[in-house]
Amino acid sequence: MRKFYYQLTFMMLICIHSLRAQESVSGQIKDDLTQQTLIGATVRNLTLHTTTSTNKEGLFSIAIKTALDTLLFSAIGYQEQKLTVANFLKINHVLSLQPINMELREVVVSTGYQKLSQKNLTGAFTQIDTTLLERSSSPDFLTRIDGISNAVNFDRRRGNDQKFSIRGISTLTENATAPLIILDDFPYQGDLRNINPDEIASITLLKDAAAAAIWGVGAANGVLVISTKKGKLKQPLQITYHAAFNSTTPPNLYQNPQMSNVDFLNFEEQLFNLGYFNSTLNNTRNRPVVSPYVEQLAKFRSGLMTQQQLADAKQTFMNEDVRADFEQYVYQPAQSTLHSLSFTGGTSKSAHTLNLGYTGKQNNLIGNGGQKLNVHSENTYQPFKFMKVDLGVFYTHSEEKLDAEGGYGSMISGGGKNNLYPYAALADGNGSPLAIPKDARFGYIDTAGSGKLLDWKYRPLAEAALNNHHIKSNAVILKVGAQFKILPSLNVDAKYQYENGNSQDQLIYAKNSYYVRNLVNRYSTMNGNTVVRNIPYGAIKDQTLSGYVATSGRLQFNYDHTFAIKHHLNMIAGAEIRTYVNQSQSYRYYGFDEDILTSTAVDYKTSFPIYGVLSSNSTILNKDNNEKTTSHNVSLFSALYYTYAGKYTFSSSLRRDANNLFGATTNNKWQPLWSAGFSWNVSDENFYPKTFPSTRLRMSYGYTGNVNGNVTAYTILTYRQAAIGSTSLTGLPNANITGLPNPDLKWESTGILNIGLELNGKGNPWSLSIDVYHKNSQDLIGLIPADPTLGGTTAVLANTAVLASKGIDLSLNYPIRRSKIWGWDVNFLYSFNRNEVKKYLYTPTFFSSYIGDGAIINPILGQAAYNMGSYTWQGLDAQGNPMVFINGQSSKDYASANTNLALRDIHFGGSALPTHFGAIRNDFNWKRLALSVNVSYQLGYYYRRPSINYSSLASAWNGHPDYANRWQNPGDELKTNVPSFIYPLNSTRDQVYSFSDLLVEPADHVRLKDIRLSYTMKSFPHFKNSSIFLIGTDLGLIWKASHYPTDPEYSATLAPSKTISIGFKTNIQ
Amino acid sequence: MKNSLKLFIAMMGFGILSSCKDFLEVKPDQKLVIPSTLNDLQAINDAGTNNLYPAGMDNASDDFYLAESNFNAVSDLDAKNMYKYDAFAISDFDWQYQYKMIFDANVVLSLIDDIKLNGNSEADRQQVRGAVFFKRAHALFNLLVQYALAYDTQHKDLPAIPLRLNATLTEKIERKTLSEGFNQVEKDLKDAVQLLPEKALVLTRPSKVAALGLLSRVYLYKNDYQASLNAATEALNFQNELIDYNNMNAAAANPFSLFNKETLFYGISSGRGGLLNPTIAWVSPALYNTYQIDDLRKKVFYKTVNGGFTFKGDYSGKSFGQLFHGIGTDELYLNKAECEARLDKVPDAIQTITQLLVKRYANGKYVAPLTTIPKEQLVTYLLSERRKELAFRGMLRWMDFKRLKDDVNNRFEMKRVIGGDIFTIQPEDLKTAFLFPTLVVNLSGISQNNR
């Protein structure tokens, strides 16, 4: 109220002043976005050539001659604006300047509950604005945030591009590590790829307790808030069009060297002669797959071919390279086209925005691709000063086509083989598809059924055309919000959101597809000379329909008031309710006819004999399944910001959640998650030298939670098949207690201490922000040894484990040069994050379960969550046998390697995820040309390089070129560490080598993430800020610590190839 | 959506979180079954715990022996220790499984009063309750025989095993005395007798007769002959059917069918350790040689293989080394006869045993003792008949071994010969009470059995 009077008085003064003298005009300058007053803005009277600047309240007064004088308003970081005095008077003496550079202007961050000015923040926030998001033209926003923000790290070791963390992990449960994603106001439940990056105005990362604790039990893994673009009041219609075309070259299949064909064929020959394949070749039950060369060797041994024929066959195989076939027939360049059109504008009482987005793509596997349509509209109506209504709609339609049989490494032979032999030929010289062995060996399927069965060959290249797999999905979000000003300082906000997503996953195997032919043959029986088919010979259709509905409602009171000029208080309090229901149903039709939509009933009850006794009698696979999960959440929350004299800010938040996953004990306890923070604008103190950079200190402490859905509070039963059989003697329904009741089950909670320092240069607008944090994640769900007396089991999951992490986030923006002609800005991002399991009560029976490659969380006391436990390598002995520590001794007692391994025998190699990471970006501009180069780095972690594993080579065709370096003759142990080949094969011997610390490599590397070149065109009438750009992404490694060829970031998959994008963007007014 | 909106408004209106109690008790995953109806509780009772009865006491039974090479080939170290009466033999699984049965029972008991009947009757609820009492008593009794010393006046007030009577996982456990343990077993069984129907729908569910039968076994172990006799008599009044072995195909691989008509309650051992697997478990000659020529059991129960004998006459209806652990009418006849003899009712005892044995001997070949036989002699005779009838019957050899500790005429020691080594056990040895699992001692802090 006081402020209001103050303003009113001021307005009156201006008027009086103007009326009486006419020799000067006064007014105020504000930031258009935040409506904060601008201090030190310049006002020039171009007619009188006089200049003044605004004071602490953003006020100025300047001499004028007449109302026709032209005034020029400018401020660093804002677009200057010219106005005649008359026009300035028309806008009531208050002018809002448009910010031009996000880094300079007052940043407003959104927590999803409130918008906060960066000037008073106590917590650790990172804001990613449109300029940064538009550096990339990738169709999904997650890829775009990689490398442009600190604290964010992507785990792509297994090719998953959606797995990321903010400040590392805060749990020990692998599938509970995902950060919380907020779309505008509420948690987003849909597919992250459905969000059109062009409709995002900014992304805010909430990293510490003061920032994230307002999200309570969902916030421990960090919160990512997406704010979408909104129209503004009194804004003329603006149309933005953005188009881009991305093209990615097919993956380089030669990036990881492959065992040579000669070695592979000789190895098979050697095994054959040793009799390794005898039992397989004599197997008349399931007829396991053998390679074509082994088939030839078997033929030769039975006298069915000559020595010369065998040698010719071997020569043919030697010249084949399956990778060449993959390159020619399986892969294509991945391409995507993006179009995005947005309309935004507003009248004095309403504001609107409409975004339309279209993405069309083909994937790098021939037969895969898709398209996506986004419609997003936001509307604000302000019929009265005290009332505002928001209406928003998101709609996404996407279609994905997945006909391909799989790429290199995922197209496999089956029948015991999880790979392909390196000399497989997928097509003949004319490009016609060739058969490769699958599920059962050639020698069998060639003759089985003496011509009465269906063709049993698998020709992978022919299959893509016979599969019809597509996923169609629709998602819609409807948002309604209303805000009422009850008192000048108090308003109430009600929001409701309805989110619904549906998807239909449909896979039709054509009648003549291998899948159908194989299944029909297996379920065929010979009745004399006729074939009885227990599965109808026709197409098979698998369908999964899934959908979710999420509803959220919130009532929130916002209070914002300044007392006695120096005391500013901002408070929110409210309640929220959320529901999320996810349902799916799947089913299969046999004998499906696509034309007339009929199917044939099959007998699911009878256990049919499988043709040729390839396996024991089996029932026909029934894919009927229904799933439903429900999450209910109720929360109360409040947050308070108190600022004294613009210098000291104290913040606190309090949130209490109740959830249908937690136990009654937890829901009934009044145990909120809270945070407290403090910030100090040091440079505003009188003692602070004015020439020094402006300085802010922040400090916060508080708790965030994590909901771990793997455990429930209730006694859980699992019903078992109620048929008389091995599990039930009576056929009565019977159920086991599979989940022990845990009424004390609660969320996992993470206490975070964060200390931050922000420095901003004066004159030269550089900025530096450093945050140091310590996280203590406690009550984590972990295994604990259980007294079997209590529940009949020896280990249970309970809130017991502790994980501690510490880290640093640093970001530095330094303009090396900014002039009218050219500029050079450097942006440096650095994050450090390291964790350690501080408490874990369960130890396994055998320590060998501590050996691993850090692919998933393996909680071990005193180690990182993603650790790399290895056998301690002791070299090769004189016969080429690998030696490792077993029970303190250098040993080759492989039989006891698993049972006798002591904890001290294991060498823990450190973290399997980066502990130091970040990026260095250089932005150059020269006139209208801009060049941005981003180099990212990931340091301080390890990966396990692959090497030869003879058992795996023999049984699954997993070869490795280290085979050529194996120990072969006495004395080789001095030259090589690759164990000798021995027969019979010993898989534990292979394992101690494969999982020894010898093969642990530093994964440190520096990568040329992307280069962006853009040209901004001269403004044409109606066309402003038009630009064209060219982007190169994933341009390759610049440096890596290990000299082995694997790209460490993609250690268990193929590294992506270069992507080249071109695009165009314009604003139409 | 409508509901949540309504609730939202309600919550906003009153600001009372307690009004969302139902909202917060929605099942997170529809596939999770949180027990809520009597049928769910019945399904818990019908789960596969019927094959979790202890194997340890059978591993220690001298009804069988292992050839040295077969003993050496056994991989389960604990089972081997039990076999050779090692003082430090531990059976983790027997403990775990019996307490699992007790826990399941406690879970059912904790829910049964508030459960929805959903079309079932109050009588059905009482049946489920009765079944749970039976199962808890059965598991508890097994534990008392395996992990505590024989029941006598000297031992009965010593700490025995923990009693678990509720489903709280955080309960602090402590050892209760032997008599407290038996009081609980008797109480549960008496309740079960009251609640259970005479006959159950299937034999994997307990019935009144089964509860009486178990009660008779429990009293016999405590050497309370009158009580054992009463229970056996009452049970036999309901069900006294016997199979006449004269009508059986003695050559059959599995002569007894599943749920044969002498079965009062069906259960089998977990078979942990695999020692009783008929491929390696040879019948002890001392046992085999006691069967007379006209004794049909010699052929029905046993099969000659490679100069040895293996057991095939299991009442479980199969012979995979998981011995029958239930209760049969034959056992009740034997309980009854022995108690009658011990209570000086010699003619009654002879009558009872004759009823059984005429069905075990070739027609007309059974010769009953004369009524003039001295009581002590009759008891010894009945015990030898008991051994022949109840050979390879889960836990009974071990139970008899312990309960006959103070019966100077009939007490026995058990002995193993492995290679040149001889291992023995006496019924008063401390090692007749198995060690508690190490994990239990470490986690709960209860004291270990003495050695």
Coordinates of C-alpha atoms in Angstrom, one line a residue, chain A residues 299-623:
Chain A
K299 CA 30.2 -82.0 -44.4
F300 CA 33.9 -82.5 -45.2
R301 CA 34.3 -84.8 -42.2
S302 CA 31.3 -86.9 -43.4
G303 CA 32.9 -87.1 -46.8
L304 CA 30.2 -84.9 -48.5
M305 CA 32.7 -82.5 -49.9
T306 CA 36.3 -82.5 -51.0
Q307 CA 39.3 -80.8 -49.4
Q308 CA 39.3 -78.4 -52.4
Q309 CA 35.7 -77.5 -51.9
L310 CA 36.3 -76.8 -48.3
A311 CA 39.3 -74.6 -49.0
D312 CA 37.2 -72.7 -51.6
A313 CA 34.4 -72.2 -49.1
K314 CA 36.9 -70.9 -46.5
Q315 CA 38.3 -68.5 -49.1
T316 CA 34.8 -67.2 -49.9
F317 CA 34.2 -66.6 -46.2
M318 CA 37.5 -64.9 -45.8
N319 CA 36.6 -62.3 -48.3
E320 CA 33.2 -61.5 -46.8
D321 CA 32.8 -58.7 -44.3
V322 CA 29.3 -58.4 -42.8
R323 CA 29.9 -54.7 -42.0
A324 CA 30.1 -53.9 -45.7
D325 CA 26.6 -55.5 -46.1
F326 CA 25.3 -53.6 -43.2
E327 CA 26.6 -50.4 -44.6
Q328 CA 25.1 -51.1 -48.0
Y329 CA 21.8 -52.6 -47.2
V330 CA 20.9 -51.8 -43.6
Y331 CA 22.0 -48.3 -42.9
Q332 CA 21.1 -45.0 -44.5
P333 CA 21.8 -41.4 -43.4
A334 CA 19.4 -40.3 -40.7
Q335 CA 17.6 -37.2 -41.7
S336 CA 15.1 -34.9 -40.0
T337 CA 13.2 -31.8 -41.1
L338 CA 11.8 -29.4 -38.7
H339 CA 9.3 -26.6 -39.3
S340 CA 8.1 -24.4 -36.6
L341 CA 5.7 -21.5 -36.9
S342 CA 4.7 -19.3 -34.1
F343 CA 2.2 -16.4 -33.7
T344 CA 2.3 -14.2 -30.7
G345 CA 0.7 -11.0 -29.8
G346 CA -1.6 -9.2 -27.4
T347 CA -4.1 -6.6 -26.9
S348 CA -4.5 -4.5 -23.8
K349 CA -6.7 -7.2 -22.2
S350 CA -5.4 -10.4 -23.7
A351 CA -2.3 -12.1 -24.9
H352 CA -2.0 -15.1 -27.2
T353 CA 0.5 -17.4 -28.6
L354 CA 0.2 -20.2 -31.0
N355 CA 3.1 -22.5 -31.9
L356 CA 2.9 -25.1 -34.7
G357 CA 5.6 -27.6 -35.1
Y358 CA 6.3 -30.4 -37.5
T359 CA 9.1 -32.9 -37.6
G360 CA 9.6 -35.5 -40.2
K361 CA 12.5 -38.0 -39.9
Q362 CA 14.1 -41.1 -41.3
N363 CA 16.3 -43.0 -38.9
N364 CA 19.6 -44.5 -39.8
L365 CA 18.1 -48.0 -40.2
I366 CA 16.3 -48.4 -43.5
G367 CA 12.6 -48.9 -42.7
N368 CA 12.6 -46.7 -39.6
G369 CA 11.4 -43.1 -39.4
G370 CA 8.5 -41.1 -38.2
Q371 CA 6.8 -37.7 -37.9
K372 CA 5.5 -35.5 -35.2
L373 CA 3.1 -32.6 -35.1
N374 CA 2.9 -30.2 -32.2
V375 CA 0.3 -27.6 -31.5
H376 CA 0.7 -25.3 -28.5
S377 CA -1.4 -22.4 -27.6
E378 CA -1.3 -20.1 -24.6
N379 CA -3.9 -17.4 -23.9
T380 CA -4.1 -14.9 -21.2
Y381 CA -7.1 -12.8 -20.6
Q382 CA -7.1 -9.8 -18.2
P383 CA -10.6 -8.5 -18.3
F384 CA -10.0 -6.5 -15.1
K385 CA -6.9 -5.3 -13.3
F386 CA -7.6 -7.7 -10.5
M387 CA -8.2 -10.8 -12.5
K388 CA -6.2 -12.8 -15.0
V389 CA -7.3 -16.0 -16.7
D390 CA -4.9 -18.4 -18.5
L391 CA -5.8 -21.1 -20.9
G392 CA -3.3 -23.4 -22.5
V393 CA -3.4 -26.4 -24.8
F394 CA -0.6 -28.7 -25.9
Y395 CA -1.3 -31.3 -28.5
T396 CA 1.2 -33.7 -29.9
H397 CA 0.6 -36.4 -32.5
S398 CA 3.5 -38.6 -33.4
E399 CA 4.0 -41.6 -35.6
E400 CA 7.0 -43.9 -35.5
K401 CA 7.8 -46.6 -38.0
L402 CA 10.1 -49.4 -36.8
D403 CA 10.2 -52.0 -39.6
A404 CA 14.0 -52.6 -39.6
E405 CA 15.3 -55.9 -38.3
G406 CA 18.0 -54.3 -36.2
G407 CA 21.4 -52.8 -36.8
Y408 CA 25.0 -54.1 -36.5
G409 CA 25.2 -55.9 -33.2
S410 CA 21.4 -56.3 -32.7
M411 CA 20.6 -58.4 -35.7
I412 CA 21.5 -61.8 -34.3
S413 CA 21.3 -65.4 -35.2
G414 CA 19.7 -66.6 -31.9
G415 CA 19.7 -70.3 -31.1
G416 CA 22.4 -69.5 -28.5
K417 CA 24.2 -66.8 -30.5
N418 CA 23.8 -63.2 -29.5
N419 CA 25.8 -61.9 -32.4
L420 CA 26.5 -62.6 -36.1
Y421 CA 29.6 -64.4 -37.4
P422 CA 31.9 -61.8 -39.1
Y423 CA 31.7 -63.4 -42.5
A424 CA 27.9 -63.4 -42.7
A425 CA 26.6 -62.4 -46.2
L426 CA 23.3 -60.6 -46.1
A427 CA 22.9 -60.2 -49.8
D428 CA 24.4 -61.8 -53.0
G429 CA 26.1 -59.9 -55.7
N430 CA 22.8 -58.7 -57.2
G431 CA 21.6 -57.4 -53.9
S432 CA 19.1 -60.3 -53.4
P433 CA 18.6 -61.1 -49.7
L434 CA 20.5 -64.2 -48.5
A435 CA 19.6 -66.4 -45.6
I436 CA 21.6 -66.6 -42.4
P437 CA 21.2 -69.3 -39.7
K438 CA 18.6 -68.4 -37.1
D439 CA 17.2 -70.4 -34.1
A440 CA 18.0 -73.8 -35.6
R441 CA 21.0 -74.8 -37.8
F442 CA 20.9 -74.8 -41.6
G443 CA 21.7 -78.5 -41.7
Y444 CA 18.3 -79.2 -40.0
I445 CA 15.9 -76.6 -41.5
D446 CA 17.1 -77.4 -45.0
T447 CA 15.6 -80.9 -44.9
A448 CA 13.1 -80.8 -42.0
G449 CA 9.6 -81.9 -43.0
S450 CA 10.9 -83.1 -46.4
G451 CA 9.3 -80.2 -48.2
K452 CA 6.0 -80.2 -46.4
L453 CA 6.8 -77.5 -44.0
L454 CA 7.0 -73.8 -44.8
D455 CA 10.3 -72.4 -46.0
W456 CA 12.3 -72.1 -42.8
K457 CA 15.0 -69.7 -43.9
Y458 CA 15.7 -66.4 -42.3
R459 CA 16.7 -63.6 -44.8
P460 CA 17.1 -60.5 -42.6
L461 CA 17.2 -58.0 -45.5
A462 CA 13.8 -59.3 -46.8
E463 CA 12.2 -59.0 -43.3
A464 CA 12.0 -55.2 -43.1
A465 CA 9.4 -55.2 -45.9
L466 CA 7.5 -57.9 -44.1
N467 CA 7.4 -56.3 -40.7
N468 CA 4.8 -53.5 -40.2
H469 CA 5.6 -52.0 -36.9
H470 CA 4.4 -48.6 -36.0
I471 CA 3.6 -46.6 -32.9
K472 CA 1.1 -43.8 -33.1
S473 CA 0.6 -41.6 -30.1
N474 CA -1.4 -38.6 -29.2
A475 CA -0.9 -36.5 -26.1
V476 CA -2.9 -33.5 -24.9
I477 CA -2.5 -31.1 -22.0
L478 CA -5.2 -28.7 -21.1
K479 CA -4.4 -26.0 -18.6
V480 CA -6.7 -23.5 -16.9
G481 CA -5.6 -20.9 -14.4
A482 CA -7.1 -17.9 -12.8
Q483 CA -5.5 -15.3 -10.7
F484 CA -7.3 -12.8 -8.5
K485 CA -5.9 -9.8 -6.8
I486 CA -7.6 -9.8 -3.4
L487 CA -5.5 -7.0 -2.0
P488 CA -2.8 -4.9 -3.7
S489 CA -0.2 -7.2 -2.2
L490 CA -2.1 -10.5 -2.1
N491 CA -3.4 -12.5 -4.9
V492 CA -4.7 -16.0 -5.2
D493 CA -3.9 -18.4 -8.0
A494 CA -5.9 -21.5 -8.9
K495 CA -4.6 -23.8 -11.5
Y496 CA -5.8 -27.0 -13.0
Q497 CA -4.2 -29.2 -15.6
Y498 CA -5.4 -32.3 -17.4
E499 CA -2.9 -34.4 -19.3
N500 CA -3.7 -37.4 -21.4
G501 CA -1.5 -39.5 -23.6
N502 CA -2.4 -42.5 -25.6
S503 CA -0.3 -44.7 -27.7
Q504 CA -0.9 -47.6 -30.0
D505 CA 2.0 -49.9 -30.7
Q506 CA 1.1 -52.2 -33.5
L507 CA 3.4 -54.9 -35.0
I508 CA 2.1 -57.0 -37.9
Y509 CA 4.3 -59.9 -39.0
A510 CA 3.3 -60.6 -42.6
K511 CA 2.2 -64.1 -43.5
N512 CA 5.5 -64.8 -45.3
S513 CA 7.7 -63.3 -42.6
Y514 CA 10.3 -65.4 -40.9
Y515 CA 8.6 -64.9 -37.6
V516 CA 5.3 -66.4 -38.8
R517 CA 6.9 -69.2 -40.8
N518 CA 9.1 -70.2 -37.9
L519 CA 6.3 -70.2 -35.4
V520 CA 3.9 -72.1 -37.7
N521 CA 6.6 -74.7 -38.5
R522 CA 7.4 -75.2 -34.8
Y523 CA 3.8 -75.8 -34.0
S524 CA 3.3 -78.2 -36.9
T525 CA 2.9 -81.9 -36.5
M526 CA 3.0 -84.6 -39.1
N527 CA 0.0 -86.8 -39.4
G528 CA 1.1 -89.3 -41.9
N529 CA 1.8 -87.3 -44.9
T530 CA -0.3 -84.3 -44.0
V531 CA 0.9 -81.4 -41.9
V532 CA -1.3 -80.3 -39.0
R533 CA -0.8 -76.6 -38.2
N534 CA -1.7 -75.8 -34.7
I535 CA -1.0 -72.1 -35.4
P536 CA -2.8 -70.9 -38.5
Y537 CA -0.6 -69.9 -41.4
G538 CA -1.4 -66.2 -41.6
A539 CA -0.1 -62.8 -40.4
I540 CA 0.3 -62.2 -36.7
K541 CA -0.6 -59.0 -35.1
D542 CA 0.7 -57.8 -31.8
Q543 CA -0.9 -54.7 -30.3
T544 CA -0.3 -52.7 -27.2
L545 CA -2.5 -49.9 -26.2
S546 CA -1.3 -47.7 -23.5
G547 CA -2.4 -44.5 -22.0
Y548 CA -2.1 -42.3 -19.0
V549 CA -4.1 -39.5 -17.4
A550 CA -2.5 -37.1 -15.1
T551 CA -4.5 -34.4 -13.3
S552 CA -3.1 -31.7 -11.2
G553 CA -4.8 -29.0 -9.2
R554 CA -3.3 -26.2 -7.1
L555 CA -4.5 -23.4 -5.0
Q556 CA -1.8 -20.9 -4.1
F557 CA -1.7 -17.5 -2.3
N558 CA 1.0 -15.1 -3.3
Y559 CA 1.9 -12.2 -1.1
D560 CA 4.3 -9.5 -2.1
H561 CA 4.8 -6.4 -0.1
T562 CA 7.4 -3.8 0.7
F563 CA 7.3 -2.3 4.2
A564 CA 9.0 0.9 5.2
I565 CA 10.9 0.9 1.8
K566 CA 13.6 -1.4 3.0
H567 CA 11.7 -4.6 3.9
H568 CA 10.5 -6.7 1.0
L569 CA 8.5 -9.8 1.7
N570 CA 7.4 -12.3 -0.8
M571 CA 5.5 -15.3 0.4
I572 CA 3.6 -18.1 -1.2
A573 CA 1.5 -20.8 0.4
G574 CA -0.8 -23.4 -1.1
A575 CA -2.0 -26.9 -1.6
E576 CA -1.7 -29.2 -4.5
I577 CA -3.2 -32.5 -5.5
R578 CA -2.0 -34.8 -8.3
T579 CA -3.2 -38.1 -9.7
Y580 CA -1.5 -40.2 -12.3
V581 CA -3.0 -43.3 -13.8
N582 CA -1.1 -45.4 -16.4
Q583 CA -2.9 -48.3 -18.1
S584 CA -1.9 -50.6 -20.8
Q585 CA -3.3 -53.7 -22.5
S586 CA -1.7 -55.9 -25.0
Y587 CA -2.9 -58.8 -27.1
R588 CA -2.1 -60.8 -30.1
Y589 CA -4.1 -62.1 -33.1
Y590 CA -3.1 -65.2 -34.9
G591 CA -4.1 -65.7 -38.5
F592 CA -4.7 -62.0 -38.9
D593 CA -6.1 -60.8 -42.2
E594 CA -5.4 -57.2 -42.7
D595 CA -7.9 -56.7 -45.5
I596 CA -11.0 -58.0 -43.9
L597 CA -9.7 -57.6 -40.3
T598 CA -10.4 -61.2 -39.2
S599 CA -8.3 -63.5 -37.1
T600 CA -8.3 -67.1 -36.2
A601 CA -8.8 -68.4 -32.7
V602 CA -6.0 -70.7 -31.4
D603 CA -5.9 -73.2 -28.6
Y604 CA -4.0 -71.6 -25.7
K605 CA -4.6 -74.4 -23.3
T606 CA -3.1 -77.5 -25.0
S607 CA 0.5 -78.1 -24.7
F608 CA 1.5 -79.0 -28.3
P609 CA 4.5 -81.0 -29.4
I610 CA 7.1 -78.8 -31.1
Y611 CA 8.1 -80.0 -34.5
G612 CA 11.2 -82.2 -34.5
V613 CA 11.2 -82.0 -30.6
L614 CA 13.0 -78.7 -31.0
S615 CA 11.8 -78.0 -27.5
S616 CA 9.5 -79.7 -25.0
N617 CA 5.8 -79.4 -25.5
S618 CA 4.6 -75.9 -25.3
T619 CA 1.4 -73.9 -25.3
I620 CA 0.9 -71.2 -27.9
L621 CA 2.2 -67.9 -26.6
N622 CA -0.7 -65.8 -25.2
K623 CA 0.2 -62.2 -25.1

